[in-house]
Short mmCIF file of C-alpha atoms in Angstrom, two decimals:
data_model
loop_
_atom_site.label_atom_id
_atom_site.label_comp_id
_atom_site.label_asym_id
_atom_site.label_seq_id
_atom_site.Cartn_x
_atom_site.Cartn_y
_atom_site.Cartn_z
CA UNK X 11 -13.84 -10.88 11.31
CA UNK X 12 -10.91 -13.10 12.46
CA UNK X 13 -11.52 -11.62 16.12
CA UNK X 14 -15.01 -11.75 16.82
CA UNK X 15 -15.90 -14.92 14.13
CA UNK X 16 -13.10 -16.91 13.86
CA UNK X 17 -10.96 -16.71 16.95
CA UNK X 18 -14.15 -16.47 18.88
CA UNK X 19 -15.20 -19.91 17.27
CA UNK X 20 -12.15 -21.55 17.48
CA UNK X 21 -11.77 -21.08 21.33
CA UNK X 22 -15.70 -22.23 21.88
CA UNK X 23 -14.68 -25.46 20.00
CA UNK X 24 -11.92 -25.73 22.11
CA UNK X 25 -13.53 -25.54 25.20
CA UNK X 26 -16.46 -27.43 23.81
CA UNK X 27 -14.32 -30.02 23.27
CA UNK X 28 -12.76 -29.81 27.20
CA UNK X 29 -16.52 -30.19 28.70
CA UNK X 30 -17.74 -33.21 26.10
CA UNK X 31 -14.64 -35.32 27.36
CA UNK X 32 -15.33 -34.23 31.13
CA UNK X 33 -19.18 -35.71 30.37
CA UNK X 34 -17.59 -38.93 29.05
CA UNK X 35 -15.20 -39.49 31.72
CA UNK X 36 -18.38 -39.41 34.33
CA UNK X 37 -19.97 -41.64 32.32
CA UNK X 38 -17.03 -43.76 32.01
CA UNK X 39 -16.55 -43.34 35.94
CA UNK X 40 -20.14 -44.70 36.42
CA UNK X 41 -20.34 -47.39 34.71
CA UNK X 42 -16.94 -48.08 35.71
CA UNK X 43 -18.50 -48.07 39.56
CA UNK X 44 -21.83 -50.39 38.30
CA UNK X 45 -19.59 -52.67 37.24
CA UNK X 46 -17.79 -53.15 40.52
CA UNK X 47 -20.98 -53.00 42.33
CA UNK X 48 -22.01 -56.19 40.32
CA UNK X 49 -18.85 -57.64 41.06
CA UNK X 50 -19.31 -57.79 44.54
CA UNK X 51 -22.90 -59.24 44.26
CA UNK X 52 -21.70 -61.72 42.28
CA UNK X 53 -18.85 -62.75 44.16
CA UNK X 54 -20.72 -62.72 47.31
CA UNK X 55 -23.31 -64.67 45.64
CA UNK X 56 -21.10 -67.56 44.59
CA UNK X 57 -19.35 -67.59 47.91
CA UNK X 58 -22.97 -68.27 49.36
CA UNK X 59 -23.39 -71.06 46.64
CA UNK X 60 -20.17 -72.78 48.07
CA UNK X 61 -21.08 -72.72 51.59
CA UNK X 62 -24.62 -74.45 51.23
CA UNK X 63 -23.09 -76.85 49.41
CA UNK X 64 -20.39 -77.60 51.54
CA UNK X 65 -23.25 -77.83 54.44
CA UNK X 66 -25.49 -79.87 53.12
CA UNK X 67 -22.41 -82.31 52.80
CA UNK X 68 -21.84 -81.89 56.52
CA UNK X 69 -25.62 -82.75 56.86
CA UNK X 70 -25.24 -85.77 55.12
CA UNK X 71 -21.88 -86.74 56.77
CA UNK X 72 -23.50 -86.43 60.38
CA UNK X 73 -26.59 -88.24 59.21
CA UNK X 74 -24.53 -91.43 57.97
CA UNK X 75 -22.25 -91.56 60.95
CA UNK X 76 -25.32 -91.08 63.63
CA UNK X 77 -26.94 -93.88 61.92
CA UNK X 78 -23.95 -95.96 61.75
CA UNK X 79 -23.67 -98.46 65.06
CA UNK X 80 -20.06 -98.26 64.16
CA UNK X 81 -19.18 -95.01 64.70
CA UNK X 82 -18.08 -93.86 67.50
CA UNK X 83 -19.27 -91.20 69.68
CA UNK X 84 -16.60 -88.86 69.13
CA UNK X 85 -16.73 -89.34 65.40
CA UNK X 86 -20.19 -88.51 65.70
CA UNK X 87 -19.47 -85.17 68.08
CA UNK X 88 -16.81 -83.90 65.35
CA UNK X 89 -19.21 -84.43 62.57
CA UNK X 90 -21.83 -82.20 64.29
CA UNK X 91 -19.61 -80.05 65.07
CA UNK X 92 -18.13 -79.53 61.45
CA UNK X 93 -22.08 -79.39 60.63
CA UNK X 94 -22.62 -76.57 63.00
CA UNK X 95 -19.87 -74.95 61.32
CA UNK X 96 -20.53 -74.69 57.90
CA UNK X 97 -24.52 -74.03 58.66
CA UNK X 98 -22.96 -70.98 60.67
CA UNK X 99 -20.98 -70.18 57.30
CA UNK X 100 -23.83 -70.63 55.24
CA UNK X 101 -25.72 -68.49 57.01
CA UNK X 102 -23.13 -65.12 56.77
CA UNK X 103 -22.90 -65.53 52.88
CA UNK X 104 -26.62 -65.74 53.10
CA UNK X 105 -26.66 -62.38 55.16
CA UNK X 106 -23.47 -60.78 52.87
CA UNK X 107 -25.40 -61.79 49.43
CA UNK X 108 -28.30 -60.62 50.68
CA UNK X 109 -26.96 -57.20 51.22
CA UNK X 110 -24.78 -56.72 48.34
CA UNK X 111 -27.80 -57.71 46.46
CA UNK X 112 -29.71 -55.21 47.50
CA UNK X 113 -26.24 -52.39 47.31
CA UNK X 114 -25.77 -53.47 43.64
CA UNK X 115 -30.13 -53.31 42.40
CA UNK X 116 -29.93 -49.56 44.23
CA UNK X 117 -26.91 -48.40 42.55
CA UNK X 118 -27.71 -49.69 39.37
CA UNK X 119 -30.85 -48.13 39.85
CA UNK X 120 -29.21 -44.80 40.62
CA UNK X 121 -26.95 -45.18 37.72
CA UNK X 122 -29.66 -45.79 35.00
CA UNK X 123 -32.61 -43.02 36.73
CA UNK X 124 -30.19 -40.97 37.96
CA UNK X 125 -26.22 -40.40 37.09
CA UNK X 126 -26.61 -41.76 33.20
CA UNK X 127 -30.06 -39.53 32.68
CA UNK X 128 -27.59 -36.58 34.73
CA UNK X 129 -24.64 -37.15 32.01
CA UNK X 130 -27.02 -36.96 28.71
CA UNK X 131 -28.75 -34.09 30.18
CA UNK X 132 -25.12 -32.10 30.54
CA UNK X 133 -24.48 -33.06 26.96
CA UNK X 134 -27.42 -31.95 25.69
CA UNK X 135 -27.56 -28.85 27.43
CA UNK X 136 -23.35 -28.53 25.83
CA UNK X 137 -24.94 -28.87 22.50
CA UNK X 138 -27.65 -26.76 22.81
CA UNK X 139 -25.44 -23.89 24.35
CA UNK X 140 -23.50 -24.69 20.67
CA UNK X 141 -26.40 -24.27 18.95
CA UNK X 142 -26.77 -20.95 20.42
CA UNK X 143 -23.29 -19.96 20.08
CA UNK X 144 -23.56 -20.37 16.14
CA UNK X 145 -26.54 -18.54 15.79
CA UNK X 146 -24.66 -15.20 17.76
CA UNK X 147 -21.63 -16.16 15.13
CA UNK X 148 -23.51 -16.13 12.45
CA UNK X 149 -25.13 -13.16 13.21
CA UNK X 150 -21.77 -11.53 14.35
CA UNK X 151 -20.20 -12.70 10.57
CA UNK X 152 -23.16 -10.99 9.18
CA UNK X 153 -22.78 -7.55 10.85
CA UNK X 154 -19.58 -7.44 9.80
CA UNK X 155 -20.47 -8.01 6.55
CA UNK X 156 -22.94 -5.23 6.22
CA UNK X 157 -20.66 -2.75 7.77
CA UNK X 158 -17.97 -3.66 5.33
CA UNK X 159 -20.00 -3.74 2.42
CA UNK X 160 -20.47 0.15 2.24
CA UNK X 161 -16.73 0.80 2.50
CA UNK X 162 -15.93 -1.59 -0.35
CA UNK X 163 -18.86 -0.27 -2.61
CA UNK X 164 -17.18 3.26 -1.74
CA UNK X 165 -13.53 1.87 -2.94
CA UNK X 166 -15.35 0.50 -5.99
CA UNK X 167 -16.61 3.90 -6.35
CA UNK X 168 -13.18 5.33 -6.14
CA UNK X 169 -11.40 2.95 -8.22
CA UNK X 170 -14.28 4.06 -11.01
CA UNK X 171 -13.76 7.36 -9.97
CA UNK X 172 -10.11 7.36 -10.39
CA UNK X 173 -10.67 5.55 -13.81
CA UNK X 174 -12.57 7.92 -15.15
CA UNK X 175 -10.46 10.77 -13.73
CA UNK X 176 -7.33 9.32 -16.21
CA UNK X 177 -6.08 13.02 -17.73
CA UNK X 178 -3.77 10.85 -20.40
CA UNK X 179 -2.14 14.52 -21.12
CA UNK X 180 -0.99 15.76 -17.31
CA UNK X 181 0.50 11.70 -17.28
CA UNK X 182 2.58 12.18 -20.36
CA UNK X 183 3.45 15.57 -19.01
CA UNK X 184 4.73 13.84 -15.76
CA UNK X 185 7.01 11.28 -17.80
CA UNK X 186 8.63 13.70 -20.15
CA UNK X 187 9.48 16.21 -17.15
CA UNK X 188 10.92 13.01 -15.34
CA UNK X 189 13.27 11.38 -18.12
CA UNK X 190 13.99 14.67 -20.58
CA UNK X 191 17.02 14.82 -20.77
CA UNK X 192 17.91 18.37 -21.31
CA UNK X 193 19.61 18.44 -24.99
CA UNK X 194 19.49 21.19 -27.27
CA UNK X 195 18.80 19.95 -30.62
CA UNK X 196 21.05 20.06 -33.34
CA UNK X 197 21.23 22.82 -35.87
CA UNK X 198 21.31 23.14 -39.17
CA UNK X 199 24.05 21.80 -41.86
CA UNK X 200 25.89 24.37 -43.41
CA UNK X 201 26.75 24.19 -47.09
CA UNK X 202 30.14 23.55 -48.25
CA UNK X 203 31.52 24.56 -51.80
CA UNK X 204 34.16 22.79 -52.34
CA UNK X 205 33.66 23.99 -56.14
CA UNK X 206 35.29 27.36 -55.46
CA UNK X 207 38.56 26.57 -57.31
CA UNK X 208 36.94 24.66 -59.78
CA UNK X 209 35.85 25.61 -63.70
CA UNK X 210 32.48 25.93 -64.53
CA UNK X 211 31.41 24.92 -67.35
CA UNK X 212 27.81 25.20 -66.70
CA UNK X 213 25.99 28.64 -65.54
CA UNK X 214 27.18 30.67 -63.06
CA UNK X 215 24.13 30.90 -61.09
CA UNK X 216 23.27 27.18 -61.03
CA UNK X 217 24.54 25.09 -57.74
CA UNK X 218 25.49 21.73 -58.47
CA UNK X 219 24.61 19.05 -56.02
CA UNK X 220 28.81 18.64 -54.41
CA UNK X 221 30.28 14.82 -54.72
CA UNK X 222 32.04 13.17 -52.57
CA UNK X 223 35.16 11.89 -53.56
CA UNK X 224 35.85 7.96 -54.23
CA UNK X 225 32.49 7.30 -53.92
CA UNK X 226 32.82 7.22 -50.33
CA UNK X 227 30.19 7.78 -48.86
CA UNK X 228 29.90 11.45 -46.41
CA UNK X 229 30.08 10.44 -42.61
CA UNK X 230 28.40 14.10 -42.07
CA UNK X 231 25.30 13.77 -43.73
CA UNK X 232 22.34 13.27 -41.54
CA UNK X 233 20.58 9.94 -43.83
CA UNK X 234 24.40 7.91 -43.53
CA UNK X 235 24.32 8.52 -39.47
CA UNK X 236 22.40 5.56 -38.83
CA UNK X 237 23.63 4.46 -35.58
CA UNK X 238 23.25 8.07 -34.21
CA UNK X 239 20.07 7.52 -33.09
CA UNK X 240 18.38 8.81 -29.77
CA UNK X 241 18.58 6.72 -26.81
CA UNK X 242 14.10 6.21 -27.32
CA UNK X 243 14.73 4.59 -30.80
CA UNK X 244 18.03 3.10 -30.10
CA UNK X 245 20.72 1.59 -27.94
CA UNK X 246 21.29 3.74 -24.78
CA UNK X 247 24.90 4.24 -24.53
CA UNK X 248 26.42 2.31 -21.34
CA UNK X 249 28.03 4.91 -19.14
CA UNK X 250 29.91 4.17 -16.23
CA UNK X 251 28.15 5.80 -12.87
CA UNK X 252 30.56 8.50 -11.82
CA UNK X 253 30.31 10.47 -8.65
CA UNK X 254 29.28 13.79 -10.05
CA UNK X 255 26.80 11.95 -12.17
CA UNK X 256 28.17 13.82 -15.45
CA UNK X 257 26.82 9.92 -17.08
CA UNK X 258 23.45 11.31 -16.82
CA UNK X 259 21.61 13.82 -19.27
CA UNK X 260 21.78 17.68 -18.08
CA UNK X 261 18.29 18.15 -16.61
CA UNK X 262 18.57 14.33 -14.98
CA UNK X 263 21.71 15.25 -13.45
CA UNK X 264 20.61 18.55 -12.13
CA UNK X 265 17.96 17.12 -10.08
CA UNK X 266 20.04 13.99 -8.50
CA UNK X 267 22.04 16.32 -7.61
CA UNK X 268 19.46 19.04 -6.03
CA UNK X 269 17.89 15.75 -4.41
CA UNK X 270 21.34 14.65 -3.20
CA UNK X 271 22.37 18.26 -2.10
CA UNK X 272 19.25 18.04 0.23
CA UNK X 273 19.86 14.82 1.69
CA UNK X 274 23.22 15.86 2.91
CA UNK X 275 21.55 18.78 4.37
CA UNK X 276 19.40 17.18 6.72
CA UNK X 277 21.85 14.75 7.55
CA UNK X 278 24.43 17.85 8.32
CA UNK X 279 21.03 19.37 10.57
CA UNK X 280 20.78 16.18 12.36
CA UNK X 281 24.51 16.25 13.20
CA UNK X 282 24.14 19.97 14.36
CA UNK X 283 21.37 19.36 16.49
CA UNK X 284 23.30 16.14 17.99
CA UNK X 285 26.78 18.16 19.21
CA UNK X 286 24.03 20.60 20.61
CA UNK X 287 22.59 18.34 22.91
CA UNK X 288 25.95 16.67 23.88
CA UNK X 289 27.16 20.20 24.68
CA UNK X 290 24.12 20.92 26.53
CA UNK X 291 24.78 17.36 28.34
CA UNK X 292 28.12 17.91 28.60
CA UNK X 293 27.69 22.02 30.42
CA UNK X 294 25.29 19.60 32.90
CA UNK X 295 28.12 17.33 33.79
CA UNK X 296 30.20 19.99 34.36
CA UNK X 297 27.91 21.68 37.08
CA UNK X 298 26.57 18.72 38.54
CA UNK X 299 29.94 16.47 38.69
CA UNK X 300 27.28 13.52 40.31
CA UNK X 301 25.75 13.35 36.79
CA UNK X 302 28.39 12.30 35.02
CA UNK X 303 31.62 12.96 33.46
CA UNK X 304 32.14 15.38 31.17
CA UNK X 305 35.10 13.95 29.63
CA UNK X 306 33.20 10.95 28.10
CA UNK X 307 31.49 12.87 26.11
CA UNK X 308 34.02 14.41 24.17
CA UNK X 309 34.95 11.41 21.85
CA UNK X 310 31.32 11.63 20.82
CA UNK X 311 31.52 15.19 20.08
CA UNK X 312 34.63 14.43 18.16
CA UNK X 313 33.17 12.06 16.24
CA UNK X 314 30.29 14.34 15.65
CA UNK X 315 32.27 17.11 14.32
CA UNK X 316 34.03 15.27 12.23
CA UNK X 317 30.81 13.91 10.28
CA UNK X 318 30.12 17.66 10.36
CA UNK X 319 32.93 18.70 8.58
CA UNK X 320 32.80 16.06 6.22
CA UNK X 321 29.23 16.42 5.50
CA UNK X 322 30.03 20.32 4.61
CA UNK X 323 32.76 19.15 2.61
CA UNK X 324 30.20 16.99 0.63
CA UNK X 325 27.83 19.64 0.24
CA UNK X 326 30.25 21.87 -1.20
CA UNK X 327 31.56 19.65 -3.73
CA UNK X 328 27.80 18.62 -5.07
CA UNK X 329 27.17 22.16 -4.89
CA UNK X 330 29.96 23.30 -7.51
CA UNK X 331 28.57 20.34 -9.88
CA UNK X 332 25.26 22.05 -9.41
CA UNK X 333 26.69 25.53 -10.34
CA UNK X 334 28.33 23.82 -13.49
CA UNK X 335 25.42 21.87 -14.32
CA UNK X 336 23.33 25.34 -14.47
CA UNK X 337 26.17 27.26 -15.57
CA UNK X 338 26.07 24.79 -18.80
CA UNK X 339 22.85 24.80 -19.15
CA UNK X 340 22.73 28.63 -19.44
CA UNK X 341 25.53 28.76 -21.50
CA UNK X 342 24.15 26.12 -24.63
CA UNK X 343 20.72 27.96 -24.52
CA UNK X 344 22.66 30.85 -25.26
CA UNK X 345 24.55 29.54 -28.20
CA UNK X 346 22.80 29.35 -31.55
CA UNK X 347 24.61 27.94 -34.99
CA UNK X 348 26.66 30.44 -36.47
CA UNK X 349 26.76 30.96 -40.17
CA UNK X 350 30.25 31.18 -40.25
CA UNK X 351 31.99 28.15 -40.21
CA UNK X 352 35.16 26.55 -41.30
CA UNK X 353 34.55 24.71 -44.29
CA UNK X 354 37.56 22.46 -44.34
CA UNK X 355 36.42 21.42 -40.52
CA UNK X 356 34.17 18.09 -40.17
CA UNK X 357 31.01 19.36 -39.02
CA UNK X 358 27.99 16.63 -37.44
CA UNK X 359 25.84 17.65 -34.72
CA UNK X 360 26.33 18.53 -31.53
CA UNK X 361 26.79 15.51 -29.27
CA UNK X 362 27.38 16.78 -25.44
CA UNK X 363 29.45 15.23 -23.30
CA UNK X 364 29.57 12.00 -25.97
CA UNK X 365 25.89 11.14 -24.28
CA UNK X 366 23.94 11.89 -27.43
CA UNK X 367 25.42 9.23 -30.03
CA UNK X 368 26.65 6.05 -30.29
CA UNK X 369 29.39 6.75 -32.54
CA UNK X 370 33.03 6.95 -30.45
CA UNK X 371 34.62 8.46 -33.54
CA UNK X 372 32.30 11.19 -33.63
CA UNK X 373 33.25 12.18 -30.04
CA UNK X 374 37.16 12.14 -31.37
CA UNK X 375 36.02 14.56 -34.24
CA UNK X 376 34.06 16.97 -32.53
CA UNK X 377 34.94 16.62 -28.72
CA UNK X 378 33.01 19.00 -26.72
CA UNK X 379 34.89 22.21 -25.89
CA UNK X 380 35.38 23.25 -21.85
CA UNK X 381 33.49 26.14 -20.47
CA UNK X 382 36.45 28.51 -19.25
CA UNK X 383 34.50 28.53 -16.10
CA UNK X 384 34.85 24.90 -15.76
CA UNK X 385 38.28 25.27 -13.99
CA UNK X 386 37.98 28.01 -11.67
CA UNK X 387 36.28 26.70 -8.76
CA UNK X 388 40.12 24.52 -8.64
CA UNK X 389 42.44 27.30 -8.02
CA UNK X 390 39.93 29.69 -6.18
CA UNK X 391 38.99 26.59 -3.68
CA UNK X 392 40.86 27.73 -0.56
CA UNK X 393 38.79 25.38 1.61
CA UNK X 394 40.49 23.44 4.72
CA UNK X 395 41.09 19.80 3.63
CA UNK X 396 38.33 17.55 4.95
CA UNK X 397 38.60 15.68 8.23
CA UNK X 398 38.52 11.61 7.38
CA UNK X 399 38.98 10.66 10.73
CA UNK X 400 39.50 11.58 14.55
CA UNK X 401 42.31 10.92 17.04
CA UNK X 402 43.45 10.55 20.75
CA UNK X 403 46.15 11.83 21.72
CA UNK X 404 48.07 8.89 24.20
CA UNK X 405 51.32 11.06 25.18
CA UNK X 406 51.65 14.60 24.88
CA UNK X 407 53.97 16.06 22.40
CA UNK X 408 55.67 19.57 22.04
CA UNK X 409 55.96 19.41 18.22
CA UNK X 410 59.65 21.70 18.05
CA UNK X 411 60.16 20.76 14.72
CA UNK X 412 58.69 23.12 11.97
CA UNK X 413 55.41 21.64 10.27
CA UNK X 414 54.54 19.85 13.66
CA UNK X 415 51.43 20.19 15.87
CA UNK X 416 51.63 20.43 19.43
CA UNK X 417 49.44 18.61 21.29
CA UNK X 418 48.49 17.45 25.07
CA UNK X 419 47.69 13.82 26.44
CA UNK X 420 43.92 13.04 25.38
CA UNK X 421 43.67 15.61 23.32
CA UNK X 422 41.41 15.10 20.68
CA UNK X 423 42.00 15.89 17.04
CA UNK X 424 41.20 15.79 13.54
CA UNK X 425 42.81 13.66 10.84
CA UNK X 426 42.97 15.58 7.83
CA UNK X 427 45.40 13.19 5.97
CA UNK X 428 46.28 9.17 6.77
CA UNK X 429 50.29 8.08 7.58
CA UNK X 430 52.22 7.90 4.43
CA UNK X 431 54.52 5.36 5.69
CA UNK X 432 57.25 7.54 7.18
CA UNK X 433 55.31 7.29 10.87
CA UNK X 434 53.75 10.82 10.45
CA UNK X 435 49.93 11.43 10.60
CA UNK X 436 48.66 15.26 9.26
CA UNK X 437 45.70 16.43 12.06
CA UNK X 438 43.75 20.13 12.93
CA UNK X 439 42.90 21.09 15.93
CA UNK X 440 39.26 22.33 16.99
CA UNK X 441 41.35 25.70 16.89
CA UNK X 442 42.43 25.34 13.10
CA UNK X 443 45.93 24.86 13.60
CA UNK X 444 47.02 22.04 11.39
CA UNK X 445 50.22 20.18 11.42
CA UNK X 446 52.24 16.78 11.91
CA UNK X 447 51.99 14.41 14.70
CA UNK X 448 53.83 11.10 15.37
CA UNK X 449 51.35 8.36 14.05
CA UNK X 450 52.38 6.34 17.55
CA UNK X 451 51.34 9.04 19.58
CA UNK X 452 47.44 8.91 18.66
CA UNK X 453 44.70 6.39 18.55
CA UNK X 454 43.45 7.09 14.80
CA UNK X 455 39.95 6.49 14.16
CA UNK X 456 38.39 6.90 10.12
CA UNK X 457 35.45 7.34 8.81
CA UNK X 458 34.36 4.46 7.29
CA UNK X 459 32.68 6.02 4.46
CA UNK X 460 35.21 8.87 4.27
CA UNK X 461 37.00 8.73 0.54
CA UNK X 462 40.22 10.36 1.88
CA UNK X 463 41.41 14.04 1.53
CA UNK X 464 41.19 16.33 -1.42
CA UNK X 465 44.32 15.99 -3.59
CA UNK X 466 44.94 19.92 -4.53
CA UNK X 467 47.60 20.29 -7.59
#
């Protein structure tokens, strides 16, 4: 519509616009030239006024003095002469009116038959072709509109369609698989005689109703825990966004981290299939020297390495939360309430990871108890700290002293851990070998979203 109606219109307008002021400059130009025409008439017409006027005062002049006994014969002679003169004039304005007359009655004849009738004609042709032109727009807007009109009846269609295909059920279904949040519920209460050491006075069979003493009332039972309410009827307690997103609800947490687990994945591909092609590129250079050089590649591949490594690192560490996360999960649908409690323990219900209840003090009561798998993964982790960073080598170095790394003048390395302050910088080489180099001998470059080297205790 806004190619073939509107921007079709508004250049015919424009150039309509162009040929209508062309028209009315030739008119303009026209009249412009009758108008001179009848200048020249009229000025030619005056002059020939003048000059009969100023001969018929010669005539008179020569008349008086050739009648005058007086004059004398030369005054007489000049006067005729000065007659002769201005008859002579007379007689050229005569022949110059005369002529521009006629110029000035054939042009303005031209320009009111011809060149005026020409000019209207042009403009009424311009108008007509506009006439036209509307009628093909019009008809143009109005195909346009008929071919659209099916495709928005069939979207109607849809949208009624789609409204009438609403399955309220599979929606609800959707929301509770995306927000549950992966709690067991609690169990049961226990009872608690506290009556055991007491007399009875009353029958033996016949459980009384246990008090609580001072009148206080009982923090454990269910109807006093009013502010332990679910996060859907209540306050959602603020947590602060940790790393290993243990702030979020089991099943919530197990997917962010699934989701992030696979991010880093094809981010770690991507970086694979990078240092393959800059190998490939690089095995190029080095058979065909005119390339390129090889050896400006190898920063790149550096740097690529090092996202590698600390993309695997990353990977690794979501992937133990992941094990934990399941490992829990496995674990607490395992567990049911025992029967066998302590009865001079507090008891409330279960409140994982303080995420179920508002109540800090019930977290300090019944804090929840460590998986004994929870702390393996931190003394069986024999992984190689993770690169932050790479490095140049500027001078070569023999590294005699034990704990150093040797290394060779543009040499590229690792950086594994930053300088301390005591002008040493810990680095691995492609090879493995990891060790101390002077901070002054390398040009250190870090990650910039690298959070530093694992601290192992």
């Amino acid at each position: 519509m806004g190619h073939k109606v509107y921007g079709e219109l508004m250049r015919y307008s424009q150039d309509l616009k162009s040929e209508r002021k062309h028209h009315l400059q030739e008119g303009r130009k026209a009249q412009q030239y009758l108008d001179h025409c009848w200048k020249q008439m009229d000025n030619s017409k005056k002059k020939f006024e003048r000059e009969c006027k100023e001969a018929e005062k010669c005539q008179q002049l020569y008349e008086r003095l050739d009648n005058d006994i007086n004059a004398t014969k030369s005054e007489v002679e000049k006067a005729k002469a000065q007659l002769y003169l201005r008859t002579h004039s007379a007689d050229e304005s005569k022949n110059e009116y005369a002529a521009q007359l006629q110029n000035f009655n054939s042009e303005q004849w031209k320009h009111f038959n011809v060149a005026i009738p020409q000019i209207f004609k042009n403009l009424q042709d311009m108008d007509e072709r506009r006439t036209v032109k509307l009628g093909e727009t019009y008809r143009s807007f109005a195909e346009v509109e008929r071919r659209v009109v099916p495709i928005i009846s069939k979207c109607l269609e849809g949208m009624v369609s789609a409204g009438k295909a609403v399955d309220e059920k599979r929606d609800s279904t959707i929301v509770v698989e995306a927000f549950k949040s992966g709690f067991e519920p609690p169990g049961d209460f226990p009872f608690e005689d506290f009556s055991q050491n007491i007399y009875r006075t009353g029958s033996d069979g016949t459980i009384g109703t246990p008090k609580n003493e001072g009148g206080k009332p009982d923090p454990r039972h269910p109807m006093n825990k009013a502010k332990n309410k679910l996060w859907l009827f209540g306050k959602k307690p603020k947590a602060p966004t940790l790393e290993d997103l243990s702030h979020l609800p089991p099943e919530q947490r197990r997917k962010k981290l699934q989701q992030r687990i696979e991010e880093l994945n094809k981010e770690l591909q991507k970086e694979i299939d990078q240092r393959d092609a800059l190998n490939k590129m690089k095995d190029v250079y080095e058979k065909n020297p005119q390339m390129g050089d090889p050896s400006s590649l190898q920063p790149k591949i550096s740097e690529t390495m090092c996202n590698m490594e600390r993309l695997r690192s990353e990977i690794h560490k979501n992937e133990s939360w992941l094990s934990e996360v399941e490992g829990k999960q496995s674990s607490r649908s395992d567990r049911r309430p025992s029967a066998d409690v302590n009865h001079h323990a507090p008891h409330g219900r279960e409140s994982p990871e303080g995420s179920y209840t508002d109540d800090p003090s019930q977290e300090h009561r019944s804090p929840p108890q460590p998986e004994p798998h929870e702390f393996d993964d931190e003394f069986d982790d024999d992984d190689p700290l993770p690169a932050i960073g790479h490095c140049k080598a500027l001078y070569a170095f023999d590294g005699q002293n034990e704990g150093t790394l040797v290394m060779k003048e543009d040499e590229v390395l690792y950086v594994i851990e930053e300088d301390k302050g005591d002008g040493w910088t810990r680095a691995r080489k492609q090879t493995g070998e990891e060790g101390y180099v002077p901070t002054s001998y390398v040009d250190i470059t870090l990650e910039k979203n690298s959070k530093g080297a694992v601290t192992y205790i």
